[in-house]
GROMACS .gro file of C-alpha atoms in nm:
model
  305
    1UNK     CA    1   0.906  -2.014   2.049
    2UNK     CA    2   0.997  -1.643   2.032
    3UNK     CA    3   1.225  -1.421   1.826
    4UNK     CA    4   1.369  -1.188   2.091
    5UNK     CA    5   1.407  -1.435   2.375
    6UNK     CA    6   1.706  -1.622   2.227
    7UNK     CA    7   1.946  -1.350   2.350
    8UNK     CA    8   2.214  -1.398   2.086
    9UNK     CA    9   1.995  -1.416   1.776
   10UNK     CA   10   2.179  -1.269   1.476
   11UNK     CA   11   1.947  -1.200   1.181
   12UNK     CA   12   2.245  -1.107   0.966
   13UNK     CA   13   2.370  -1.463   1.004
   14UNK     CA   14   2.033  -1.594   0.885
   15UNK     CA   15   2.108  -1.534   0.517
   16UNK     CA   16   2.432  -1.735   0.537
   17UNK     CA   17   2.247  -2.021   0.707
   18UNK     CA   18   1.965  -2.028   0.452
   19UNK     CA   19   2.198  -2.001   0.153
   20UNK     CA   20   2.417  -2.280   0.294
   21UNK     CA   21   2.111  -2.505   0.323
   22UNK     CA   22   2.013  -2.421  -0.035
   23UNK     CA   23   2.361  -2.491  -0.166
   24UNK     CA   24   2.434  -2.816   0.016
   25UNK     CA   25   2.355  -3.144  -0.158
   26UNK     CA   26   2.264  -3.334   0.156
   27UNK     CA   27   2.016  -3.298   0.438
   28UNK     CA   28   2.152  -3.129   0.749
   29UNK     CA   29   2.047  -3.127   1.112
   30UNK     CA   30   2.095  -2.833   1.341
   31UNK     CA   31   2.407  -2.998   1.482
   32UNK     CA   32   2.543  -3.043   1.128
   33UNK     CA   33   2.499  -2.671   1.065
   34UNK     CA   34   2.666  -2.578   1.392
   35UNK     CA   35   2.960  -2.804   1.305
   36UNK     CA   36   2.987  -2.645   0.960
   37UNK     CA   37   2.986  -2.288   1.088
   38UNK     CA   38   3.191  -2.356   1.402
   39UNK     CA   39   3.431  -2.644   1.340
   40UNK     CA   40   3.589  -2.827   1.633
   41UNK     CA   41   3.883  -2.640   1.775
   42UNK     CA   42   3.753  -2.295   1.681
   43UNK     CA   43   3.655  -2.107   1.995
   44UNK     CA   44   3.592  -2.414   2.212
   45UNK     CA   45   3.399  -2.218   2.478
   46UNK     CA   46   3.074  -2.368   2.604
   47UNK     CA   47   2.867  -2.079   2.460
   48UNK     CA   48   3.057  -2.044   2.132
   49UNK     CA   49   2.771  -2.184   1.925
   50UNK     CA   50   2.504  -1.980   2.103
   51UNK     CA   51   2.462  -1.722   1.826
   52UNK     CA   52   2.420  -1.994   1.566
   53UNK     CA   53   2.168  -2.193   1.769
   54UNK     CA   54   1.972  -1.884   1.873
   55UNK     CA   55   1.951  -1.763   1.512
   56UNK     CA   56   1.820  -2.100   1.393
   57UNK     CA   57   1.560  -2.086   1.671
   58UNK     CA   58   1.447  -1.738   1.563
   59UNK     CA   59   1.423  -1.841   1.197
   60UNK     CA   60   1.207  -2.136   1.299
   61UNK     CA   61   0.982  -1.905   1.501
   62UNK     CA   62   0.899  -1.701   1.191
   63UNK     CA   63   0.878  -2.008   0.965
   64UNK     CA   64   1.181  -1.930   0.751
   65UNK     CA   65   1.311  -2.270   0.862
   66UNK     CA   66   1.137  -2.579   0.991
   67UNK     CA   67   1.249  -2.913   1.127
   68UNK     CA   68   1.141  -3.219   0.930
   69UNK     CA   69   1.025  -3.541   1.093
   70UNK     CA   70   1.374  -3.690   1.050
   71UNK     CA   71   1.532  -3.400   1.241
   72UNK     CA   72   1.679  -3.222   0.939
   73UNK     CA   73   1.633  -2.851   0.870
   74UNK     CA   74   1.466  -2.719   0.555
   75UNK     CA   75   1.303  -2.403   0.425
   76UNK     CA   76   0.962  -2.334   0.573
   77UNK     CA   77   0.661  -2.444   0.374
   78UNK     CA   78   0.567  -2.082   0.294
   79UNK     CA   79   0.914  -1.987   0.167
   80UNK     CA   80   0.944  -2.029  -0.212
   81UNK     CA   81   1.272  -2.187  -0.320
   82UNK     CA   82   1.473  -1.916  -0.498
   83UNK     CA   83   1.643  -1.970  -0.833
   84UNK     CA   84   1.969  -1.833  -0.692
   85UNK     CA   85   2.108  -1.764  -0.343
   86UNK     CA   86   1.942  -1.481  -0.153
   87UNK     CA   87   2.119  -1.148  -0.186
   88UNK     CA   88   2.089  -0.896   0.097
   89UNK     CA   89   1.779  -0.724  -0.043
   90UNK     CA   90   1.593  -1.043  -0.128
   91UNK     CA   91   1.660  -1.189   0.216
   92UNK     CA   92   1.547  -0.867   0.385
   93UNK     CA   93   1.219  -0.886   0.195
   94UNK     CA   94   1.180  -1.251   0.290
   95UNK     CA   95   1.226  -1.160   0.656
   96UNK     CA   96   0.964  -0.884   0.623
   97UNK     CA   97   0.708  -1.126   0.481
   98UNK     CA   98   0.771  -1.385   0.750
   99UNK     CA   99   0.787  -1.137   1.041
  100UNK     CA  100   0.471  -0.949   0.938
  101UNK     CA  101   0.254  -1.260   0.907
  102UNK     CA  102  -0.080  -1.142   1.048
  103UNK     CA  103  -0.245  -1.479   0.985
  104UNK     CA  104   0.007  -1.643   1.218
  105UNK     CA  105   0.033  -1.382   1.493
  106UNK     CA  106  -0.306  -1.208   1.492
  107UNK     CA  107  -0.338  -0.910   1.728
  108UNK     CA  108   0.008  -0.892   1.883
  109UNK     CA  109  -0.118  -0.660   2.159
  110UNK     CA  110  -0.381  -0.906   2.286
  111UNK     CA  111  -0.236  -1.088   2.585
  112UNK     CA  112  -0.200  -1.462   2.530
  113UNK     CA  113  -0.143  -1.725   2.801
  114UNK     CA  114   0.205  -1.865   2.854
  115UNK     CA  115   0.436  -1.893   2.557
  116UNK     CA  116   0.157  -1.783   2.322
  117UNK     CA  117   0.228  -1.421   2.417
  118UNK     CA  118   0.568  -1.437   2.246
  119UNK     CA  119   0.507  -1.707   1.983
  120UNK     CA  120   0.584  -1.643   1.617
  121UNK     CA  121   0.709  -1.286   1.587
  122UNK     CA  122   0.464  -1.140   1.840
  123UNK     CA  123   0.735  -1.017   2.076
  124UNK     CA  124   0.940  -0.870   1.791
  125UNK     CA  125   0.640  -0.698   1.632
  126UNK     CA  126   0.542  -0.531   1.959
  127UNK     CA  127   0.897  -0.398   1.985
  128UNK     CA  128   0.902  -0.283   1.621
  129UNK     CA  129   0.561  -0.112   1.638
  130UNK     CA  130   0.663   0.086   1.945
  131UNK     CA  131   1.008   0.179   1.815
  132UNK     CA  132   0.866   0.296   1.482
  133UNK     CA  133   0.620   0.522   1.666
  134UNK     CA  134   0.906   0.723   1.813
  135UNK     CA  135   1.043   1.045   1.664
  136UNK     CA  136   1.271   0.977   1.367
  137UNK     CA  137   1.390   1.338   1.392
  138UNK     CA  138   1.475   1.313   1.761
  139UNK     CA  139   1.767   1.157   1.946
  140UNK     CA  140   1.883   0.806   1.849
  141UNK     CA  141   1.715   0.533   2.051
  142UNK     CA  142   1.920   0.341   2.306
  143UNK     CA  143   1.827   0.146   2.616
  144UNK     CA  144   2.005   0.364   2.870
  145UNK     CA  145   1.949   0.704   2.705
  146UNK     CA  146   1.577   0.699   2.635
  147UNK     CA  147   1.409   0.365   2.556
  148UNK     CA  148   1.338   0.284   2.923
  149UNK     CA  149   1.222   0.638   3.000
  150UNK     CA  150   0.999   0.668   2.695
  151UNK     CA  151   0.832   0.333   2.763
  152UNK     CA  152   0.767   0.429   3.125
  153UNK     CA  153   0.611   0.759   3.012
  154UNK     CA  154   0.402   0.613   2.730
  155UNK     CA  155   0.285   0.284   2.877
  156UNK     CA  156   0.248   0.427   3.226
  157UNK     CA  157   0.293   0.081   3.376
  158UNK     CA  158   0.563  -0.146   3.510
  159UNK     CA  159   0.815  -0.288   3.266
  160UNK     CA  160   0.630  -0.622   3.238
  161UNK     CA  161   0.379  -0.448   3.009
  162UNK     CA  162   0.636  -0.268   2.797
  163UNK     CA  163   0.700  -0.355   2.434
  164UNK     CA  164   1.066  -0.422   2.519
  165UNK     CA  165   1.091  -0.554   2.872
  166UNK     CA  166   1.467  -0.562   2.932
  167UNK     CA  167   1.806  -0.474   2.787
  168UNK     CA  168   1.865  -0.828   2.655
  169UNK     CA  169   1.556  -0.808   2.433
  170UNK     CA  170   1.651  -0.454   2.337
  171UNK     CA  171   1.983  -0.578   2.196
  172UNK     CA  172   1.803  -0.843   1.990
  173UNK     CA  173   1.536  -0.595   1.873
  174UNK     CA  174   1.801  -0.342   1.771
  175UNK     CA  175   1.957  -0.606   1.543
  176UNK     CA  176   1.626  -0.716   1.388
  177UNK     CA  177   1.497  -0.364   1.320
  178UNK     CA  178   1.809  -0.285   1.118
  179UNK     CA  179   1.800  -0.622   0.936
  180UNK     CA  180   1.439  -0.553   0.831
  181UNK     CA  181   1.531  -0.216   0.681
  182UNK     CA  182   1.326  -0.023   0.936
  183UNK     CA  183   1.609   0.161   1.109
  184UNK     CA  184   1.971   0.261   1.071
  185UNK     CA  185   2.252   0.282   1.328
  186UNK     CA  186   2.322   0.633   1.450
  187UNK     CA  187   2.607   0.812   1.275
  188UNK     CA  188   2.641   1.065   1.556
  189UNK     CA  189   2.976   1.007   1.725
  190UNK     CA  190   2.851   1.095   2.072
  191UNK     CA  191   2.503   0.940   2.033
  192UNK     CA  192   2.505   0.562   1.997
  193UNK     CA  193   2.178   0.387   1.917
  194UNK     CA  194   1.940   0.342   1.625
  195UNK     CA  195   1.727   0.586   1.428
  196UNK     CA  196   1.376   0.466   1.324
  197UNK     CA  197   1.434   0.556   0.960
  198UNK     CA  198   1.276   0.291   0.734
  199UNK     CA  199   1.428   0.395   0.400
  200UNK     CA  200   1.510   0.041   0.284
  201UNK     CA  201   1.178  -0.104   0.401
  202UNK     CA  202   0.972   0.173   0.241
  203UNK     CA  203   1.170   0.132  -0.083
  204UNK     CA  204   1.084  -0.239  -0.066
  205UNK     CA  205   0.715  -0.151  -0.029
  206UNK     CA  206   0.735   0.080  -0.332
  207UNK     CA  207   0.839  -0.217  -0.547
  208UNK     CA  208   0.479  -0.339  -0.537
  209UNK     CA  209   0.329  -0.004  -0.639
  210UNK     CA  210   0.277   0.073  -1.011
  211UNK     CA  211   0.462   0.368  -1.162
  212UNK     CA  212   0.156   0.590  -1.178
  213UNK     CA  213   0.021   0.898  -1.004
  214UNK     CA  214  -0.168   0.814  -0.685
  215UNK     CA  215  -0.299   1.029  -0.400
  216UNK     CA  216  -0.042   1.060  -0.123
  217UNK     CA  217  -0.297   0.936   0.131
  218UNK     CA  218  -0.334   0.615  -0.074
  219UNK     CA  219   0.044   0.573  -0.090
  220UNK     CA  220   0.076   0.605   0.288
  221UNK     CA  221  -0.204   0.351   0.334
  222UNK     CA  222  -0.031   0.103   0.102
  223UNK     CA  223   0.298   0.142   0.288
  224UNK     CA  224   0.120   0.080   0.619
  225UNK     CA  225  -0.048  -0.227   0.475
  226UNK     CA  226   0.286  -0.368   0.353
  227UNK     CA  227   0.467  -0.279   0.676
  228UNK     CA  228   0.204  -0.304   0.952
  229UNK     CA  229   0.435  -0.176   1.226
  230UNK     CA  230   0.432   0.165   1.053
  231UNK     CA  231   0.158   0.425   1.078
  232UNK     CA  232  -0.156   0.304   0.902
  233UNK     CA  233  -0.070  -0.058   0.973
  234UNK     CA  234  -0.269  -0.282   1.205
  235UNK     CA  235   0.011  -0.336   1.457
  236UNK     CA  236   0.068   0.037   1.492
  237UNK     CA  237  -0.308   0.090   1.528
  238UNK     CA  238  -0.312  -0.168   1.808
  239UNK     CA  239  -0.036   0.020   1.989
  240UNK     CA  240  -0.224   0.350   1.957
  241UNK     CA  241  -0.538   0.188   2.097
  242UNK     CA  242  -0.336   0.056   2.391
  243UNK     CA  243  -0.164   0.387   2.465
  244UNK     CA  244  -0.465   0.607   2.392
  245UNK     CA  245  -0.266   0.831   2.157
  246UNK     CA  246  -0.002   0.809   1.889
  247UNK     CA  247   0.344   0.900   2.029
  248UNK     CA  248   0.482   1.027   1.698
  249UNK     CA  249   0.525   1.407   1.683
  250UNK     CA  250   0.453   1.412   1.309
  251UNK     CA  251   0.112   1.256   1.355
  252UNK     CA  252   0.041   1.493   1.644
  253UNK     CA  253   0.127   1.784   1.411
  254UNK     CA  254  -0.119   1.650   1.150
  255UNK     CA  255   0.164   1.548   0.916
  256UNK     CA  256   0.293   1.216   0.791
  257UNK     CA  257   0.448   0.995   1.055
  258UNK     CA  258   0.803   1.120   1.117
  259UNK     CA  259   0.967   0.789   1.021
  260UNK     CA  260   0.771   0.741   0.698
  261UNK     CA  261   0.782   1.109   0.603
  262UNK     CA  262   1.157   1.131   0.645
  263UNK     CA  263   1.208   0.807   0.451
  264UNK     CA  264   0.997   0.939   0.163
  265UNK     CA  265   1.193   1.263   0.153
  266UNK     CA  266   1.519   1.066   0.127
  267UNK     CA  267   1.373   0.846  -0.147
  268UNK     CA  268   1.262   1.161  -0.330
  269UNK     CA  269   1.621   1.287  -0.322
  270UNK     CA  270   1.733   0.952  -0.464
  271UNK     CA  271   1.488   0.980  -0.752
  272UNK     CA  272   1.280   0.684  -0.637
  273UNK     CA  273   0.959   0.881  -0.598
  274UNK     CA  274   0.828   1.219  -0.706
  275UNK     CA  275   0.567   1.431  -0.531
  276UNK     CA  276   0.320   1.677  -0.677
  277UNK     CA  277   0.074   1.932  -0.543
  278UNK     CA  278  -0.241   1.940  -0.750
  279UNK     CA  279  -0.507   2.208  -0.699
  280UNK     CA  280  -0.830   2.126  -0.518
  281UNK     CA  281  -0.681   1.814  -0.357
  282UNK     CA  282  -0.615   1.738   0.007
  283UNK     CA  283  -0.247   1.792   0.089
  284UNK     CA  284  -0.022   1.634   0.349
  285UNK     CA  285   0.303   1.770   0.491
  286UNK     CA  286   0.576   1.505   0.493
  287UNK     CA  287   0.738   1.666   0.798
  288UNK     CA  288   0.626   1.898   1.074
  289UNK     CA  289   0.909   2.126   0.957
  290UNK     CA  290   0.771   2.147   0.600
  291UNK     CA  291   0.549   2.428   0.480
  292UNK     CA  292   0.451   2.262   0.151
  293UNK     CA  293   0.165   2.015   0.133
  294UNK     CA  294   0.189   1.727  -0.115
  295UNK     CA  295  -0.121   1.573  -0.269
  296UNK     CA  296   0.004   1.304  -0.508
  297UNK     CA  297   0.304   1.077  -0.561
  298UNK     CA  298   0.454   0.908  -0.865
  299UNK     CA  299   0.673   0.604  -0.808
  300UNK     CA  300   0.975   0.611  -1.036
  301UNK     CA  301   1.078   0.279  -1.192
  302UNK     CA  302   1.053  -0.061  -1.031
  303UNK     CA  303   0.681  -0.044  -0.968
  304UNK     CA  304   0.501  -0.363  -1.067
  305UNK     CA  305   0.176  -0.366  -1.265
   0.00000   0.00000   0.00000
C-alpha cells in the first residue's frame, strides 16, 4: 500500500474523515464513510467517490487509520485519541509523525522488491526529500516547468529511478507537501507551482525545543531530526548519498539549506525565534545572500522543557 499511488488522495480531506470517526457513536466501515460523505444522488458518476476512497487508502498506509477484523475503520494503534477534534495544526503534526516513521519505512532509498518499494510512506518520503533539496529561492516547482528537467539532471537516469516518476504522483506529492507544512503554493501570478518553504513544519519542530540559547548548528540538527526530509535528516542524507552531492545552492555556498534558512528568517520576523552572534563561536549564514553569520538561536515562547 502506497501514499502517492492512489491518484486522487486528498490529505486535506483526511482531517474531516478522522474527526468524523471520532465524533460518531457507532462503528463505520469504509462504505459507511463513503455514503456519509457522498450520499446517494450527489454526483452519481462512477468515480465520484474516488477521492474519498483514495484518501482512506493513504491514511491506512501511514497508520493513521486501520481496518479492524470486523471490517470497521478506527484510528491506528499508534495514534493517541485526542481530547477534542483535531484542528488544522494538530492534524498536520499527526501527519508528520506518521509520515516520518523511520521504524516503519527504514531507508527509503534502498530498493525493495515489489510493493515493498512504495509501502508505508516510502514513495512520499522520496518525493519530499528530493523536493526539499531544491532551491527555495528559485522558481516555483511544477511538473512541466522544471521538476522533470531537474530530476533528469540530478538523477542522471531514466524516470523509473526518479523520486517522482510521473505527473500523477507529482499531483499527489504537491498536495501532501503542502498539507505537511513543508511547502506553500506559489503566489506568483505567472508562475504556478509550489515553493519548498517549510515555515509551518519548522515552527512545529520548534515546539519541542526549550526556550533557551542553543548553538545554531544544534538547532539545525534538531530540525533535521524532527523532519528527516530536510537537511541534516536521514532521508535527505540518503538522497545526497544517491546523487553524490547535495542539490541545494545554500549548502553548496556553505550556508544553511535554502528551505530551512528562509523558513527561519521568516520565523525570526514573526518573533518566533531570535538569533545572536557571539564572539569566538562558529557562525552560519542563513542564506547565501546574507553577509552576517549567526552563532546561536533563542526560541521564543512555546518551547517545551
